[in-house]
Amino acid sequence: MFDLAIVLKSVPMLLGAAVWTVVYSLSSVAIGFCIGTLVCAAGLSGSRIGRGFAAFYVSFFRGVPLLVQLLLSYYCLPLFGINVPSSVAAVGTLALCTGAYLAEILRGGFLGIPRGQIEAARMLGLSRPQILTRIEVPLAVRLTLPSLVNETTMMVKSSSLISVVGVLELTRLAQNIATSTFQPLEIYLTAGAIYFAINGVISAAGTLAERRFRAEGAG
Amino acid sequence: MATPLMIDVRGVHKSFGAAQVLKGVDLAIARSEVTCIIGPSGSGKSTLLRCMAFLETYDAGEIYIEGELLGYALEGGRRRPVSEAEVTRVRRNVGFVFQQFNLWPHMSALDNVAAPLRLARGIAHEDAAERARRMLDKVGLATRAHAYPAQLSGGQQQRVAIARALAMEPHIMLFDEPTSALDPELVGEVLNVMRELASEGMTMAVVTHEMGFAAQVADRVVFIDGGVIAVNGSPDYVFRQDDSPRLKQFLQNYFERNVFWQGG
Amino acid sequence: MRFDITVLTSQWPELLHGMGLTVLIWFAAVALGLVIGLAVAVVLLLGNRWLAAPLVAYVAVMRGTPFLIQLFVLYYGGPYFGLDLSPLTAGILGLAFYGGAYFSEIFRSGFLSVPPGQIEAARMMGISRLAIVRHIQLPQMLVIILPTLANMVVLLSKETAVLSVITVNELTSVVSSIGSTTFAFAETLLFLALVYWGFLEIITAAARRLERRVGRFTLRTSS
């Protein structure tokens, strides 16, 4: 029998843990975006070392399962004398991983910017850094917005894996409650519904932002 | 009726959303008759032809193919849509040639003609290929049987499309602007195939901008304007005698556009 | 910090077994997932109203929730439906249903990529809907969707690592248990990362080669 009472009882606790899921995943996307921009810039730069590094970075972080990356950082950072809370290590790992995906997405965005728009900026006398920060990054973000939103929802889902290295968030708490109440079905379905709702909100926000951009005539 | 009409269109209406495209069209086509449908763009002529093949549903009225109601069944004065299988059965003797050819790019010319014979009629592989070869020969493409659509010119592709339709041994052929997507120098080869078909007694309805073809080949020319049949008569009547201002304007525009190369 | 590679070399039969199981899980889940994805896409394409809503919901849920949670629901929640699955079976089924949702989206976009005029022409010839899917749409779209499809197949190989959480004895599970019994975390986990990385590089390169080959084929026949 499906036990509705246990669902209702656990929802407030699970929602509390879901806040951490949102905090961890959004902060890793934010940090990952900075990493991704740098890696993407390196990849599109004239320097062979830069391009080599970017290729290596993207290949490694996309080629190794996130779970393995998390285990690596959890067990191996202390061996190098780096003792940080497991949540910090986990968010750092998520950020490094999503950074590789974001770099690829942004690369597509930069390459999609019509050459004429950059030439126009150059003709108007804007400096190279100005062109990058004022013209190219905003345009690339607009061009790639759907992919960026999609990557954010992927991160919300992926963040469930940090439960494995002991970080308390939605999945970890769901596991704790499921083992103590012996009602895993109800608890995990509830947790799943919360993840689904979080991603629903993110997707809706993305659609809204896209529509705004398009209304501004820049989509 | 002594011989049933091949196609009988009665009071057909059709809207796309708020736009009324057909506003009560009546058209009867007898055996071996060649009917050319002309009219300005947006007049509804292609929509009418597509309704006659039930590639579009129609909102009111009836279309009969060799005496059978197409797309609907009448029950106590009300009509209801019939199954796809029933639609397929009623129109199995109707061939359709599209403006954009719509050949299947992953099949050779021969397979384009043979595949429907196998898939829809269950004809054995060898027999289907044999019939396909005959049909390609008929449209003058026996030597290109193994070419893929991308390797053929537009005119050749359209002739393959005609062969594909003919292989199903239709009683009626519908042509939807068959030469409009072609370069001018390729139009003739397609019209010649159609002319030959007409001379063999095929019943044909042709939506076209080729007034020369309509004047020479058609038994009847229908001028559609604003979703209704405005003029309907012999080519001689439509092109020379009728004096409705809209038709005169339409033909005037046509000849002004084409006099340059027709005169040259 | 010192590196002791013997903790791994001494356990090579277990490692080999773990690798074998990882590849087996991957193959099985991809095969089953492709079947599920194609079936879902075809049913949605042919427009059965009663099946459409639950299938659309299935795809949305699989794509909107973490794979780990799906796995927990199936493995720990399964017994409540009389589904008492072994970890391996639950893992393969879970991965197949997860991948199937993504595959169905890819197939769907593929079906829509075939110009509607070609389908009209086929319907005019009296070819049945299923035969149109099989003979007109599938052969053309496979070429178009191959890169996306290959990408997803590669991606699923990484997801197999998650099965270690429900105690499936695949590569990640084998290596991390060696790590925790010997405390040689650096050696074992670096080895694990390198194995996955190498494997991913190889199958990605294989996918690219396949795409190029099929790409040449399309250039010859169409476009």
mmCIF file with all atom_site columns, C-alpha atoms in Angstrom, chain C residues 123-212:
data_model
loop_
_atom_site.group_PDB
_atom_site.id
_atom_site.type_symbol
_atom_site.label_atom_id
_atom_site.label_alt_id
_atom_site.label_comp_id
_atom_site.label_asym_id
_atom_site.label_entity_id
_atom_site.label_seq_id
_atom_site.pdbx_PDB_ins_code
_atom_site.Cartn_x
_atom_site.Cartn_y
_atom_site.Cartn_z
_atom_site.occupancy
_atom_site.B_iso_or_equiv
_atom_site.pdbx_formal_charge
_atom_site.auth_seq_id
_atom_site.auth_comp_id
_atom_site.auth_asym_id
_atom_site.auth_atom_id
_atom_site.pdbx_PDB_model_num
ATOM 1  C CA . ARG C 1 123 ? 0.439  7.832  -48.532 1.00 0.00 ? 123 ARG C CA 1
ATOM 2  C CA . MET C 1 124 ? -0.900 8.653  -52.000 1.00 0.00 ? 124 MET C CA 1
ATOM 3  C CA . MET C 1 125 ? 0.660  5.380  -53.169 1.00 0.00 ? 125 MET C CA 1
ATOM 4  C CA . GLY C 1 126 ? -1.305 3.567  -50.488 1.00 0.00 ? 126 GLY C CA 1
ATOM 5  C CA . ILE C 1 127 ? 1.731  2.575  -48.432 1.00 0.00 ? 127 ILE C CA 1
ATOM 6  C CA . SER C 1 128 ? 0.754  1.879  -44.817 1.00 0.00 ? 128 SER C CA 1
ATOM 7  C CA . ARG C 1 129 ? 1.932  4.156  -42.008 1.00 0.00 ? 129 ARG C CA 1
ATOM 8  C CA . LEU C 1 130 ? 4.164  1.478  -40.534 1.00 0.00 ? 130 LEU C CA 1
ATOM 9  C CA . ALA C 1 131 ? 5.734  0.703  -43.913 1.00 0.00 ? 131 ALA C CA 1
ATOM 10 C CA . ILE C 1 132 ? 6.341  4.439  -44.407 1.00 0.00 ? 132 ILE C CA 1
ATOM 11 C CA . VAL C 1 133 ? 8.162  4.547  -41.065 1.00 0.00 ? 133 VAL C CA 1
ATOM 12 C CA . ARG C 1 134 ? 10.179 1.464  -41.931 1.00 0.00 ? 134 ARG C CA 1
ATOM 13 C CA . HIS C 1 135 ? 11.043 2.126  -45.591 1.00 0.00 ? 135 HIS C CA 1
ATOM 14 C CA . ILE C 1 136 ? 10.859 5.895  -46.084 1.00 0.00 ? 136 ILE C CA 1
ATOM 15 C CA . GLN C 1 137 ? 11.556 7.580  -42.749 1.00 0.00 ? 137 GLN C CA 1
ATOM 16 C CA . LEU C 1 138 ? 13.947 5.280  -40.868 1.00 0.00 ? 138 LEU C CA 1
ATOM 17 C CA . PRO C 1 139 ? 16.581 4.835  -43.594 1.00 0.00 ? 139 PRO C CA 1
ATOM 18 C CA . GLN C 1 140 ? 16.792 8.586  -44.178 1.00 0.00 ? 140 GLN C CA 1
ATOM 19 C CA . MET C 1 141 ? 16.680 9.754  -40.585 1.00 0.00 ? 141 MET C CA 1
ATOM 20 C CA . LEU C 1 142 ? 19.244 7.276  -39.283 1.00 0.00 ? 142 LEU C CA 1
ATOM 21 C CA . VAL C 1 143 ? 21.904 9.148  -41.219 1.00 0.00 ? 143 VAL C CA 1
ATOM 22 C CA . ILE C 1 144 ? 20.719 12.473 -39.805 1.00 0.00 ? 144 ILE C CA 1
ATOM 23 C CA . ILE C 1 145 ? 20.366 11.419 -36.178 1.00 0.00 ? 145 ILE C CA 1
ATOM 24 C CA . LEU C 1 146 ? 23.472 9.212  -36.079 1.00 0.00 ? 146 LEU C CA 1
ATOM 25 C CA . PRO C 1 147 ? 25.730 11.823 -34.384 1.00 0.00 ? 147 PRO C CA 1
ATOM 26 C CA . THR C 1 148 ? 23.174 12.567 -31.638 1.00 0.00 ? 148 THR C CA 1
ATOM 27 C CA . LEU C 1 149 ? 22.376 8.896  -31.240 1.00 0.00 ? 149 LEU C CA 1
ATOM 28 C CA . ALA C 1 150 ? 26.054 7.945  -30.989 1.00 0.00 ? 150 ALA C CA 1
ATOM 29 C CA . ASN C 1 151 ? 26.567 10.720 -28.465 1.00 0.00 ? 151 ASN C CA 1
ATOM 30 C CA . MET C 1 152 ? 23.825 9.335  -26.253 1.00 0.00 ? 152 MET C CA 1
ATOM 31 C CA . VAL C 1 153 ? 25.160 5.792  -26.553 1.00 0.00 ? 153 VAL C CA 1
ATOM 32 C CA . VAL C 1 154 ? 28.586 7.042  -25.430 1.00 0.00 ? 154 VAL C CA 1
ATOM 33 C CA . LEU C 1 155 ? 26.997 8.992  -22.581 1.00 0.00 ? 155 LEU C CA 1
ATOM 34 C CA . LEU C 1 156 ? 25.213 5.900  -21.288 1.00 0.00 ? 156 LEU C CA 1
ATOM 35 C CA . SER C 1 157 ? 28.529 4.097  -20.882 1.00 0.00 ? 157 SER C CA 1
ATOM 36 C CA . LYS C 1 158 ? 29.452 6.662  -18.210 1.00 0.00 ? 158 LYS C CA 1
ATOM 37 C CA . GLU C 1 159 ? 26.141 6.261  -16.415 1.00 0.00 ? 159 GLU C CA 1
ATOM 38 C CA . THR C 1 160 ? 26.931 2.598  -15.772 1.00 0.00 ? 160 THR C CA 1
ATOM 39 C CA . ALA C 1 161 ? 29.213 3.805  -12.928 1.00 0.00 ? 161 ALA C CA 1
ATOM 40 C CA . VAL C 1 162 ? 26.139 4.912  -10.990 1.00 0.00 ? 162 VAL C CA 1
ATOM 41 C CA . LEU C 1 163 ? 25.073 1.263  -10.723 1.00 0.00 ? 163 LEU C CA 1
ATOM 42 C CA . SER C 1 164 ? 27.834 0.780  -8.155  1.00 0.00 ? 164 SER C CA 1
ATOM 43 C CA . VAL C 1 165 ? 25.595 2.622  -5.675  1.00 0.00 ? 165 VAL C CA 1
ATOM 44 C CA . ILE C 1 166 ? 23.078 -0.239 -5.716  1.00 0.00 ? 166 ILE C CA 1
ATOM 45 C CA . THR C 1 167 ? 25.941 -2.745 -5.302  1.00 0.00 ? 167 THR C CA 1
ATOM 46 C CA . VAL C 1 168 ? 26.248 -3.895 -8.890  1.00 0.00 ? 168 VAL C CA 1
ATOM 47 C CA . ASN C 1 169 ? 29.740 -5.361 -9.145  1.00 0.00 ? 169 ASN C CA 1
ATOM 48 C CA . GLU C 1 170 ? 30.863 -3.345 -12.154 1.00 0.00 ? 170 GLU C CA 1
ATOM 49 C CA . LEU C 1 171 ? 34.174 -1.594 -12.631 1.00 0.00 ? 171 LEU C CA 1
ATOM 50 C CA . THR C 1 172 ? 33.651 1.390  -10.296 1.00 0.00 ? 172 THR C CA 1
ATOM 51 C CA . SER C 1 173 ? 32.400 -0.871 -7.558  1.00 0.00 ? 173 SER C CA 1
ATOM 52 C CA . VAL C 1 174 ? 35.299 -3.333 -7.904  1.00 0.00 ? 174 VAL C CA 1
ATOM 53 C CA . VAL C 1 175 ? 37.971 -0.643 -7.965  1.00 0.00 ? 175 VAL C CA 1
ATOM 54 C CA . SER C 1 176 ? 36.600 1.420  -5.106  1.00 0.00 ? 176 SER C CA 1
ATOM 55 C CA . SER C 1 177 ? 36.280 -1.644 -2.910  1.00 0.00 ? 177 SER C CA 1
ATOM 56 C CA . ILE C 1 178 ? 39.921 -2.463 -3.619  1.00 0.00 ? 178 ILE C CA 1
ATOM 57 C CA . GLY C 1 179 ? 40.626 1.139  -2.655  1.00 0.00 ? 179 GLY C CA 1
ATOM 58 C CA . SER C 1 180 ? 38.802 0.973  0.631   1.00 0.00 ? 180 SER C CA 1
ATOM 59 C CA . THR C 1 181 ? 40.325 -2.357 1.706   1.00 0.00 ? 181 THR C CA 1
ATOM 60 C CA . THR C 1 182 ? 43.894 -1.341 0.859   1.00 0.00 ? 182 THR C CA 1
ATOM 61 C CA . PHE C 1 183 ? 43.548 2.401  1.509   1.00 0.00 ? 183 PHE C CA 1
ATOM 62 C CA . ALA C 1 184 ? 45.391 2.930  -1.778  1.00 0.00 ? 184 ALA C CA 1
ATOM 63 C CA . PHE C 1 185 ? 42.840 5.520  -2.899  1.00 0.00 ? 185 PHE C CA 1
ATOM 64 C CA . ALA C 1 186 ? 45.090 7.505  -5.194  1.00 0.00 ? 186 ALA C CA 1
ATOM 65 C CA . GLU C 1 187 ? 46.277 4.504  -7.203  1.00 0.00 ? 187 GLU C CA 1
ATOM 66 C CA . THR C 1 188 ? 42.923 2.842  -7.528  1.00 0.00 ? 188 THR C CA 1
ATOM 67 C CA . LEU C 1 189 ? 40.822 5.901  -8.311  1.00 0.00 ? 189 LEU C CA 1
ATOM 68 C CA . LEU C 1 190 ? 43.319 7.377  -10.769 1.00 0.00 ? 190 LEU C CA 1
ATOM 69 C CA . PHE C 1 191 ? 43.454 4.019  -12.492 1.00 0.00 ? 191 PHE C CA 1
ATOM 70 C CA . LEU C 1 192 ? 39.659 3.975  -12.589 1.00 0.00 ? 192 LEU C CA 1
ATOM 71 C CA . ALA C 1 193 ? 39.486 7.459  -14.093 1.00 0.00 ? 193 ALA C CA 1
ATOM 72 C CA . LEU C 1 194 ? 42.107 6.588  -16.708 1.00 0.00 ? 194 LEU C CA 1
ATOM 73 C CA . VAL C 1 195 ? 40.321 3.404  -17.724 1.00 0.00 ? 195 VAL C CA 1
ATOM 74 C CA . TYR C 1 196 ? 37.022 5.231  -18.242 1.00 0.00 ? 196 TYR C CA 1
ATOM 75 C CA . TRP C 1 197 ? 38.745 8.086  -20.020 1.00 0.00 ? 197 TRP C CA 1
ATOM 76 C CA . GLY C 1 198 ? 40.568 5.754  -22.386 1.00 0.00 ? 198 GLY C CA 1
ATOM 77 C CA . PHE C 1 199 ? 37.424 3.760  -23.023 1.00 0.00 ? 199 PHE C CA 1
ATOM 78 C CA . LEU C 1 200 ? 35.391 6.909  -23.740 1.00 0.00 ? 200 LEU C CA 1
ATOM 79 C CA . GLU C 1 201 ? 38.089 8.225  -26.092 1.00 0.00 ? 201 GLU C CA 1
ATOM 80 C CA . ILE C 1 202 ? 38.080 4.966  -28.012 1.00 0.00 ? 202 ILE C CA 1
ATOM 81 C CA . ILE C 1 203 ? 34.326 4.680  -28.421 1.00 0.00 ? 203 ILE C CA 1
ATOM 82 C CA . THR C 1 204 ? 34.013 8.394  -29.235 1.00 0.00 ? 204 THR C CA 1
ATOM 83 C CA . ALA C 1 205 ? 36.616 8.020  -31.971 1.00 0.00 ? 205 ALA C CA 1
ATOM 84 C CA . ALA C 1 206 ? 34.798 4.944  -33.258 1.00 0.00 ? 206 ALA C CA 1
ATOM 85 C CA . ALA C 1 207 ? 31.533 6.906  -33.366 1.00 0.00 ? 207 ALA C CA 1
ATOM 86 C CA . ARG C 1 208 ? 33.192 9.743  -35.309 1.00 0.00 ? 208 ARG C CA 1
ATOM 87 C CA . ARG C 1 209 ? 34.571 7.264  -37.836 1.00 0.00 ? 209 ARG C CA 1
ATOM 88 C CA . LEU C 1 210 ? 31.169 5.708  -38.293 1.00 0.00 ? 210 LEU C CA 1
ATOM 89 C CA . GLU C 1 211 ? 29.627 9.157  -38.820 1.00 0.00 ? 211 GLU C CA 1
ATOM 90 C CA . ARG C 1 212 ? 32.212 10.063 -41.444 1.00 0.00 ? 212 ARG C CA 1
#
